[in-house]
Amino acid sequence: MNILVIDGMGGGIGKSIIEHIRSEFADAEITAVGTNSTATSVMLKAGATNGATGENAVVFNCTKADYIIGVIGILIANSMHGEVSLKMAEAVSMSAAHKMLIPVEKCGVTVLGLAERSIQTYIDQINKILKMQLTKSP
């Protein structure tokens, strides 16, 4: 299982995601890709297996991932205060990986029909989905 976590700005959401996944799946291959070096560093300290920074890192790692996890803005060019490039958003959306996206309005998107929940609630859901997916795998 190759999990790609993408985050930007300060890397706090990515950090929380990685810590939570690592607590449940100690052997998981978690690649942290930050849109900036601060985000990458924070996610590596949280327990990512490896990490990289920038546009090419997102594009390259999206081709290898089984799961891509991050905020909904990773699908939208120029979101996260311009940190997500068109190539990054395209790489995420075109990847065959299963995507688990956290709907945060800071990215300039409101997903209608969703109940307002805490980031932690969404992170808990990510682990539940991963557990279900892994029990299906041969």
PDB file of N, CA and C in Angstrom, residues 39-126:
ATOM      1  N   ALA A  39       6.058  22.381   4.761  1.00  0.00           N
ATOM      2  CA  ALA A  39       5.038  21.331   4.828  1.00  0.00           C
ATOM      3  C   ALA A  39       5.678  19.952   4.751  1.00  0.00           C
ATOM      4  N   THR A  40       6.634  19.782   3.858  1.00  0.00           N
ATOM      5  CA  THR A  40       7.314  18.491   3.730  1.00  0.00           C
ATOM      6  C   THR A  40       8.019  18.122   5.029  1.00  0.00           C
ATOM      7  N   SER A  41       8.745  19.050   5.600  1.00  0.00           N
ATOM      8  CA  SER A  41       9.492  18.802   6.830  1.00  0.00           C
ATOM      9  C   SER A  41       8.571  18.398   7.980  1.00  0.00           C
ATOM     10  N   VAL A  42       7.466  19.106   8.120  1.00  0.00           N
ATOM     11  CA  VAL A  42       6.503  18.807   9.197  1.00  0.00           C
ATOM     12  C   VAL A  42       5.935  17.401   9.013  1.00  0.00           C
ATOM     13  N   MET A  43       5.616  17.025   7.780  1.00  0.00           N
ATOM     14  CA  MET A  43       5.038  15.695   7.531  1.00  0.00           C
ATOM     15  C   MET A  43       6.066  14.586   7.728  1.00  0.00           C
ATOM     16  N   LEU A  44       7.319  14.842   7.380  1.00  0.00           N
ATOM     17  CA  LEU A  44       8.369  13.848   7.634  1.00  0.00           C
ATOM     18  C   LEU A  44       8.539  13.614   9.130  1.00  0.00           C
ATOM     19  N   LYS A  45       8.531  14.672   9.908  1.00  0.00           N
ATOM     20  CA  LYS A  45       8.648  14.546  11.363  1.00  0.00           C
ATOM     21  C   LYS A  45       7.459  13.803  11.962  1.00  0.00           C
ATOM     22  N   ALA A  46       6.321  13.828  11.271  1.00  0.00           N
ATOM     23  CA  ALA A  46       5.119  13.142  11.751  1.00  0.00           C
ATOM     24  C   ALA A  46       5.164  11.643  11.503  1.00  0.00           C
ATOM     25  N   GLY A  47       6.152  11.175  10.714  1.00  0.00           N
ATOM     26  CA  GLY A  47       6.290   9.737  10.512  1.00  0.00           C
ATOM     27  C   GLY A  47       6.183   9.255   9.090  1.00  0.00           C
ATOM     28  N   ALA A  48       6.218  10.161   8.119  1.00  0.00           N
ATOM     29  CA  ALA A  48       6.201   9.720   6.725  1.00  0.00           C
ATOM     30  C   ALA A  48       7.450   8.897   6.431  1.00  0.00           C
ATOM     31  N   THR A  49       7.314   7.932   5.562  1.00  0.00           N
ATOM     32  CA  THR A  49       8.430   7.079   5.176  1.00  0.00           C
ATOM     33  C   THR A  49       9.471   7.869   4.395  1.00  0.00           C
ATOM     34  N   ASN A  50       8.996   8.710   3.504  1.00  0.00           N
ATOM     35  CA  ASN A  50       9.879   9.564   2.719  1.00  0.00           C
ATOM     36  C   ASN A  50       9.111  10.805   2.305  1.00  0.00           C
ATOM     37  N   GLY A  51       9.828  11.778   1.763  1.00  0.00           N
ATOM     38  CA  GLY A  51       9.164  13.006   1.391  1.00  0.00           C
ATOM     39  C   GLY A  51       9.886  13.739   0.289  1.00  0.00           C
ATOM     40  N   ALA A  52       9.156  14.635  -0.342  1.00  0.00           N
ATOM     41  CA  ALA A  52       9.704  15.462  -1.406  1.00  0.00           C
ATOM     42  C   ALA A  52       8.870  16.736  -1.470  1.00  0.00           C
ATOM     43  N   THR A  53       9.389  17.704  -2.219  1.00  0.00           N
ATOM     44  CA  THR A  53       8.741  19.011  -2.264  1.00  0.00           C
ATOM     45  C   THR A  53       8.562  19.494  -3.698  1.00  0.00           C
ATOM     46  N   GLY A  54       7.433  20.102  -3.956  1.00  0.00           N
ATOM     47  CA  GLY A  54       7.236  20.831  -5.193  1.00  0.00           C
ATOM     48  C   GLY A  54       6.421  20.142  -6.257  1.00  0.00           C
ATOM     49  N   GLU A  55       6.292  20.869  -7.366  1.00  0.00           N
ATOM     50  CA  GLU A  55       5.441  20.432  -8.466  1.00  0.00           C
ATOM     51  C   GLU A  55       5.852  19.082  -9.044  1.00  0.00           C
ATOM     52  N   ASN A  56       7.119  18.912  -9.370  1.00  0.00           N
ATOM     53  CA  ASN A  56       7.540  17.653  -9.970  1.00  0.00           C
ATOM     54  C   ASN A  56       7.348  16.485  -9.009  1.00  0.00           C
ATOM     55  N   ALA A  57       7.555  16.719  -7.723  1.00  0.00           N
ATOM     56  CA  ALA A  57       7.354  15.652  -6.732  1.00  0.00           C
ATOM     57  C   ALA A  57       5.901  15.202  -6.707  1.00  0.00           C
ATOM     58  N   VAL A  58       4.974  16.146  -6.801  1.00  0.00           N
ATOM     59  CA  VAL A  58       3.548  15.782  -6.846  1.00  0.00           C
ATOM     60  C   VAL A  58       3.271  14.977  -8.105  1.00  0.00           C
ATOM     61  N   VAL A  59       3.693  15.495  -9.250  1.00  0.00           N
ATOM     62  CA  VAL A  59       3.432  14.836 -10.529  1.00  0.00           C
ATOM     63  C   VAL A  59       4.006  13.420 -10.531  1.00  0.00           C
ATOM     64  N   PHE A  60       5.252  13.265 -10.130  1.00  0.00           N
ATOM     65  CA  PHE A  60       5.913  11.957 -10.133  1.00  0.00           C
ATOM     66  C   PHE A  60       5.243  10.977  -9.171  1.00  0.00           C
ATOM     67  N   ASN A  61       4.994  11.409  -7.944  1.00  0.00           N
ATOM     68  CA  ASN A  61       4.455  10.492  -6.927  1.00  0.00           C
ATOM     69  C   ASN A  61       2.997  10.127  -7.149  1.00  0.00           C
ATOM     70  N   CYS A  62       2.247  10.952  -7.850  1.00  0.00           N
ATOM     71  CA  CYS A  62       0.858  10.594  -8.165  1.00  0.00           C
ATOM     72  C   CYS A  62       0.789   9.364  -9.068  1.00  0.00           C
ATOM     73  N   THR A  63       1.826   9.130  -9.844  1.00  0.00           N
ATOM     74  CA  THR A  63       1.837   7.963 -10.736  1.00  0.00           C
ATOM     75  C   THR A  63       2.106   6.669  -9.980  1.00  0.00           C
ATOM     76  N   LYS A  64       2.680   6.761  -8.787  1.00  0.00           N
ATOM     77  CA  LYS A  64       3.054   5.568  -8.012  1.00  0.00           C
ATOM     78  C   LYS A  64       2.094   5.259  -6.866  1.00  0.00           C
ATOM     79  N   ALA A  65       1.179   6.172  -6.560  1.00  0.00           N
ATOM     80  CA  ALA A  65       0.345   6.045  -5.366  1.00  0.00           C
ATOM     81  C   ALA A  65      -0.843   5.113  -5.567  1.00  0.00           C
ATOM     82  N   ASP A  66      -1.169   4.393  -4.504  1.00  0.00           N
ATOM     83  CA  ASP A  66      -2.417   3.631  -4.459  1.00  0.00           C
ATOM     84  C   ASP A  66      -3.535   4.503  -3.884  1.00  0.00           C
ATOM     85  N   TYR A  67      -3.150   5.397  -2.967  1.00  0.00           N
ATOM     86  CA  TYR A  67      -4.081   6.315  -2.317  1.00  0.00           C
ATOM     87  C   TYR A  67      -3.456   7.699  -2.293  1.00  0.00           C
ATOM     88  N   ILE A  68      -4.256   8.714  -2.589  1.00  0.00           N
ATOM     89  CA  ILE A  68      -3.827  10.102  -2.462  1.00  0.00           C
ATOM     90  C   ILE A  68      -4.744  10.757  -1.444  1.00  0.00           C
ATOM     91  N   ILE A  69      -4.129  11.381  -0.436  1.00  0.00           N
ATOM     92  CA  ILE A  69      -4.896  11.987   0.647  1.00  0.00           C
ATOM     93  C   ILE A  69      -4.467  13.436   0.820  1.00  0.00           C
ATOM     94  N   GLY A  70      -5.445  14.301   0.990  1.00  0.00           N
ATOM     95  CA  GLY A  70      -5.172  15.709   1.231  1.00  0.00           C
ATOM     96  C   GLY A  70      -6.466  16.497   1.282  1.00  0.00           C
ATOM     97  N   VAL A  71      -6.341  17.796   1.302  1.00  0.00           N
ATOM     98  CA  VAL A  71      -7.534  18.648   1.269  1.00  0.00           C
ATOM     99  C   VAL A  71      -8.019  18.761  -0.171  1.00  0.00           C
ATOM    100  N   ILE A  72      -9.264  19.134  -0.343  1.00  0.00           N
ATOM    101  CA  ILE A  72      -9.871  19.187  -1.670  1.00  0.00           C
ATOM    102  C   ILE A  72      -9.120  20.128  -2.615  1.00  0.00           C
ATOM    103  N   GLY A  73      -8.416  21.079  -2.071  1.00  0.00           N
ATOM    104  CA  GLY A  73      -7.674  22.031  -2.884  1.00  0.00           C
ATOM    105  C   GLY A  73      -6.589  21.429  -3.741  1.00  0.00           C
ATOM    106  N   ILE A  74      -6.144  20.204  -3.439  1.00  0.00           N
ATOM    107  CA  ILE A  74      -5.099  19.595  -4.270  1.00  0.00           C
ATOM    108  C   ILE A  74      -5.620  19.246  -5.665  1.00  0.00           C
ATOM    109  N   LEU A  75      -6.941  19.328  -5.848  1.00  0.00           N
ATOM    110  CA  LEU A  75      -7.542  19.101  -7.160  1.00  0.00           C
ATOM    111  C   LEU A  75      -7.749  20.401  -7.934  1.00  0.00           C
ATOM    112  N   ILE A  76      -7.450  21.537  -7.308  1.00  0.00           N
ATOM    113  CA  ILE A  76      -7.826  22.823  -7.892  1.00  0.00           C
ATOM    114  C   ILE A  76      -6.599  23.706  -8.092  1.00  0.00           C
ATOM    115  N   ALA A  77      -6.316  24.027  -9.351  1.00  0.00           N
ATOM    116  CA  ALA A  77      -5.178  24.888  -9.663  1.00  0.00           C
ATOM    117  C   ALA A  77      -5.321  26.236  -8.963  1.00  0.00           C
ATOM    118  N   ASN A  78      -4.217  26.713  -8.438  1.00  0.00           N
ATOM    119  CA  ASN A  78      -4.103  28.005  -7.758  1.00  0.00           C
ATOM    120  C   ASN A  78      -4.768  28.051  -6.385  1.00  0.00           C
ATOM    121  N   SER A  79      -5.195  26.911  -5.866  1.00  0.00           N
ATOM    122  CA  SER A  79      -5.754  26.911  -4.515  1.00  0.00           C
ATOM    123  C   SER A  79      -4.617  26.964  -3.496  1.00  0.00           C
ATOM    124  N   MET A  80      -4.971  27.004  -2.240  1.00  0.00           N
ATOM    125  CA  MET A  80      -4.002  27.068  -1.146  1.00  0.00           C
ATOM    126  C   MET A  80      -3.057  28.262  -1.355  1.00  0.00           C
ATOM    127  N   HIS A  81      -3.659  29.400  -1.619  1.00  0.00           N
ATOM    128  CA  HIS A  81      -2.920  30.656  -1.825  1.00  0.00           C
ATOM    129  C   HIS A  81      -1.946  30.565  -2.991  1.00  0.00           C
ATOM    130  N   GLY A  82      -2.328  29.812  -4.013  1.00  0.00           N
ATOM    131  CA  GLY A  82      -1.505  29.698  -5.213  1.00  0.00           C
ATOM    132  C   GLY A  82      -0.447  28.612  -5.165  1.00  0.00           C
ATOM    133  N   GLU A  83      -0.420  27.820  -4.089  1.00  0.00           N
ATOM    134  CA  GLU A  83       0.607  26.786  -3.963  1.00  0.00           C
ATOM    135  C   GLU A  83       0.369  25.581  -4.867  1.00  0.00           C
ATOM    136  N   VAL A  84      -0.866  25.368  -5.300  1.00  0.00           N
ATOM    137  CA  VAL A  84      -1.171  24.223  -6.163  1.00  0.00           C
ATOM    138  C   VAL A  84      -1.173  24.709  -7.611  1.00  0.00           C
ATOM    139  N   SER A  85      -0.232  24.205  -8.387  1.00  0.00           N
ATOM    140  CA  SER A  85      -0.143  24.585  -9.798  1.00  0.00           C
ATOM    141  C   SER A  85      -1.128  23.767 -10.628  1.00  0.00           C
ATOM    142  N   LEU A  86      -1.317  24.191 -11.852  1.00  0.00           N
ATOM    143  CA  LEU A  86      -2.176  23.459 -12.778  1.00  0.00           C
ATOM    144  C   LEU A  86      -1.663  22.035 -12.970  1.00  0.00           C
ATOM    145  N   LYS A  87      -0.341  21.861 -13.102  1.00  0.00           N
ATOM    146  CA  LYS A  87       0.230  20.519 -13.286  1.00  0.00           C
ATOM    147  C   LYS A  87      -0.019  19.630 -12.069  1.00  0.00           C
ATOM    148  N   MET A  88       0.062  20.205 -10.873  1.00  0.00           N
ATOM    149  CA  MET A  88      -0.203  19.431  -9.658  1.00  0.00           C
ATOM    150  C   MET A  88      -1.654  18.957  -9.628  1.00  0.00           C
ATOM    151  N   ALA A  89      -2.582  19.884  -9.847  1.00  0.00           N
ATOM    152  CA  ALA A  89      -4.009  19.542  -9.818  1.00  0.00           C
ATOM    153  C   ALA A  89      -4.334  18.499 -10.880  1.00  0.00           C
ATOM    154  N   GLU A  90      -3.738  18.649 -12.054  1.00  0.00           N
ATOM    155  CA  GLU A  90      -3.960  17.690 -13.125  1.00  0.00           C
ATOM    156  C   GLU A  90      -3.414  16.310 -12.753  1.00  0.00           C
ATOM    157  N   ALA A  91      -2.227  16.269 -12.161  1.00  0.00           N
ATOM    158  CA  ALA A  91      -1.622  14.989 -11.778  1.00  0.00           C
ATOM    159  C   ALA A  91      -2.479  14.259 -10.751  1.00  0.00           C
ATOM    160  N   VAL A  92      -3.008  14.995  -9.784  1.00  0.00           N
ATOM    161  CA  VAL A  92      -3.873  14.375  -8.772  1.00  0.00           C
ATOM    162  C   VAL A  92      -5.148  13.857  -9.428  1.00  0.00           C
ATOM    163  N   SER A  93      -5.785  14.699 -10.226  1.00  0.00           N
ATOM    164  CA  SER A  93      -7.067  14.294 -10.807  1.00  0.00           C
ATOM    165  C   SER A  93      -6.921  13.161 -11.821  1.00  0.00           C
ATOM    166  N   MET A  94      -5.807  13.101 -12.527  1.00  0.00           N
ATOM    167  CA  MET A  94      -5.605  12.067 -13.541  1.00  0.00           C
ATOM    168  C   MET A  94      -5.050  10.763 -12.968  1.00  0.00           C
ATOM    169  N   SER A  95      -4.587  10.778 -11.747  1.00  0.00           N
ATOM    170  CA  SER A  95      -4.019   9.579 -11.138  1.00  0.00           C
ATOM    171  C   SER A  95      -5.083   8.492 -10.975  1.00  0.00           C
ATOM    172  N   ALA A  96      -4.665   7.261 -11.174  1.00  0.00           N
ATOM    173  CA  ALA A  96      -5.563   6.121 -10.966  1.00  0.00           C
ATOM    174  C   ALA A  96      -5.757   5.818  -9.482  1.00  0.00           C
ATOM    175  N   ALA A  97      -5.005   6.473  -8.622  1.00  0.00           N
ATOM    176  CA  ALA A  97      -5.094   6.226  -7.180  1.00  0.00           C
ATOM    177  C   ALA A  97      -6.468   6.587  -6.640  1.00  0.00           C
ATOM    178  N   HIS A  98      -6.858   5.894  -5.591  1.00  0.00           N
ATOM    179  CA  HIS A  98      -8.081   6.237  -4.864  1.00  0.00           C
ATOM    180  C   HIS A  98      -7.799   7.530  -4.091  1.00  0.00           C
ATOM    181  N   LYS A  99      -8.647   8.524  -4.240  1.00  0.00           N
ATOM    182  CA  LYS A  99      -8.429   9.818  -3.599  1.00  0.00           C
ATOM    183  C   LYS A  99      -9.359   9.995  -2.412  1.00  0.00           C
ATOM    184  N   MET A 100      -8.793  10.441  -1.298  1.00  0.00           N
ATOM    185  CA  MET A 100      -9.574  10.784  -0.112  1.00  0.00           C
ATOM    186  C   MET A 100      -9.284  12.241   0.196  1.00  0.00           C
ATOM    187  N   LEU A 101     -10.301  13.082   0.004  1.00  0.00           N
ATOM    188  CA  LEU A 101     -10.114  14.518   0.083  1.00  0.00           C
ATOM    189  C   LEU A 101     -10.937  15.111   1.220  1.00  0.00           C
ATOM    190  N   ILE A 102     -10.315  15.975   1.977  1.00  0.00           N
ATOM    191  CA  ILE A 102     -10.976  16.638   3.093  1.00  0.00           C
ATOM    192  C   ILE A 102     -11.518  17.975   2.594  1.00  0.00           C
ATOM    193  N   PRO A 103     -12.827  18.200   2.731  1.00  0.00           N
ATOM    194  CA  PRO A 103     -13.421  19.433   2.223  1.00  0.00           C
ATOM    195  C   PRO A 103     -13.202  20.608   3.183  1.00  0.00           C
ATOM    196  N   VAL A 104     -12.200  21.404   2.897  1.00  0.00           N
ATOM    197  CA  VAL A 104     -11.966  22.613   3.698  1.00  0.00           C
ATOM    198  C   VAL A 104     -12.263  23.834   2.832  1.00  0.00           C
ATOM    199  N   GLU A 105     -12.973  24.773   3.393  1.00  0.00           N
ATOM    200  CA  GLU A 105     -13.377  25.953   2.633  1.00  0.00           C
ATOM    201  C   GLU A 105     -12.230  26.935   2.418  1.00  0.00           C
ATOM    202  N   LYS A 106     -11.119  26.761   3.130  1.00  0.00           N
ATOM    203  CA  LYS A 106      -9.960  27.624   2.928  1.00  0.00           C
ATOM    204  C   LYS A 106      -9.437  27.530   1.503  1.00  0.00           C
ATOM    205  N   CYS A 107      -9.807  26.469   0.811  1.00  0.00           N
ATOM    206  CA  CYS A 107      -9.348  26.270  -0.561  1.00  0.00           C
ATOM    207  C   CYS A 107     -10.253  26.973  -1.561  1.00  0.00           C
ATOM    208  N   GLY A 108     -11.238  27.710  -1.074  1.00  0.00           N
ATOM    209  CA  GLY A 108     -12.130  28.438  -1.965  1.00  0.00           C
ATOM    210  C   GLY A 108     -13.219  27.584  -2.582  1.00  0.00           C
ATOM    211  N   VAL A 109     -13.519  26.454  -1.955  1.00  0.00           N
ATOM    212  CA  VAL A 109     -14.546  25.544  -2.465  1.00  0.00           C
ATOM    213  C   VAL A 109     -15.486  25.175  -1.322  1.00  0.00           C
ATOM    214  N   THR A 110     -16.764  25.209  -1.614  1.00  0.00           N
ATOM    215  CA  THR A 110     -17.761  24.713  -0.676  1.00  0.00           C
ATOM    216  C   THR A 110     -18.426  23.511  -1.335  1.00  0.00           C
ATOM    217  N   VAL A 111     -18.347  22.367  -0.692  1.00  0.00           N
ATOM    218  CA  VAL A 111     -18.989  21.166  -1.206  1.00  0.00           C
ATOM    219  C   VAL A 111     -20.375  21.114  -0.565  1.00  0.00           C
ATOM    220  N   LEU A 112     -21.380  21.299  -1.374  1.00  0.00           N
ATOM    221  CA  LEU A 112     -22.744  21.336  -0.869  1.00  0.00           C
ATOM    222  C   LEU A 112     -23.220  19.942  -0.483  1.00  0.00           C
ATOM    223  N   GLY A 113     -24.057  19.893   0.505  1.00  0.00           N
ATOM    224  CA  GLY A 113     -24.633  18.630   0.925  1.00  0.00           C
ATOM    225  C   GLY A 113     -23.846  17.915   2.007  1.00  0.00           C
ATOM    226  N   LEU A 114     -22.688  18.443   2.371  1.00  0.00           N
ATOM    227  CA  LEU A 114     -21.894  17.830   3.429  1.00  0.00           C
ATOM    228  C   LEU A 114     -22.197  18.500   4.759  1.00  0.00           C
ATOM    229  N   ALA A 115     -22.300  17.708   5.781  1.00  0.00           N
ATOM    230  CA  ALA A 115     -22.450  18.266   7.122  1.00  0.00           C
ATOM    231  C   ALA A 115     -21.100  18.823   7.557  1.00  0.00           C
ATOM    232  N   GLU A 116     -21.119  19.916   8.264  1.00  0.00           N
ATOM    233  CA  GLU A 116     -19.869  20.491   8.743  1.00  0.00           C
ATOM    234  C   GLU A 116     -19.293  19.595   9.835  1.00  0.00           C
ATOM    235  N   ARG A 117     -18.063  19.173   9.629  1.00  0.00           N
ATOM    236  CA  ARG A 117     -17.388  18.280  10.574  1.00  0.00           C
ATOM    237  C   ARG A 117     -15.991  18.805  10.843  1.00  0.00           C
ATOM    238  N   SER A 118     -15.408  18.310  11.911  1.00  0.00           N
ATOM    239  CA  SER A 118     -14.045  18.711  12.239  1.00  0.00           C
ATOM    240  C   SER A 118     -13.062  17.981  11.334  1.00  0.00           C
ATOM    241  N   ILE A 119     -11.874  18.547  11.199  1.00  0.00           N
ATOM    242  CA  ILE A 119     -10.811  17.895  10.426  1.00  0.00           C
ATOM    243  C   ILE A 119     -10.527  16.510  11.009  1.00  0.00           C
ATOM    244  N   GLN A 120     -10.517  16.401  12.326  1.00  0.00           N
ATOM    245  CA  GLN A 120     -10.239  15.119  12.977  1.00  0.00           C
ATOM    246  C   GLN A 120     -11.266  14.060  12.594  1.00  0.00           C
ATOM    247  N   THR A 121     -12.522  14.445  12.453  1.00  0.00           N
ATOM    248  CA  THR A 121     -13.556  13.497  12.038  1.00  0.00           C
ATOM    249  C   THR A 121     -13.242  12.950  10.653  1.00  0.00           C
ATOM    250  N   TYR A 122     -12.814  13.829   9.745  1.00  0.00           N
ATOM    251  CA  TYR A 122     -12.452  13.373   8.402  1.00  0.00           C
ATOM    252  C   TYR A 122     -11.219  12.480   8.432  1.00  0.00           C
ATOM    253  N   ILE A 123     -10.264  12.796   9.272  1.00  0.00           N
ATOM    254  CA  ILE A 123      -9.056  11.964   9.381  1.00  0.00           C
ATOM    255  C   ILE A 123      -9.419  10.583   9.922  1.00  0.00           C
ATOM    256  N   ASP A 124     -10.338  10.522  10.884  1.00  0.00           N
ATOM    257  CA  ASP A 124     -10.820   9.232  11.375  1.00  0.00           C
ATOM    258  C   ASP A 124     -11.461   8.425  10.244  1.00  0.00           C
ATOM    259  N   GLN A 125     -12.222   9.102   9.387  1.00  0.00           N
ATOM    260  CA  GLN A 125     -12.861   8.429   8.254  1.00  0.00           C
ATOM    261  C   GLN A 125     -11.828   7.850   7.299  1.00  0.00           C
ATOM    262  N   ILE A 126     -10.721   8.559   7.115  1.00  0.00           N
ATOM    263  CA  ILE A 126      -9.667   8.073   6.226  1.00  0.00           C
ATOM    264  C   ILE A 126      -9.175   6.711   6.692  1.00  0.00           C
TER     265      ILE A 126
END
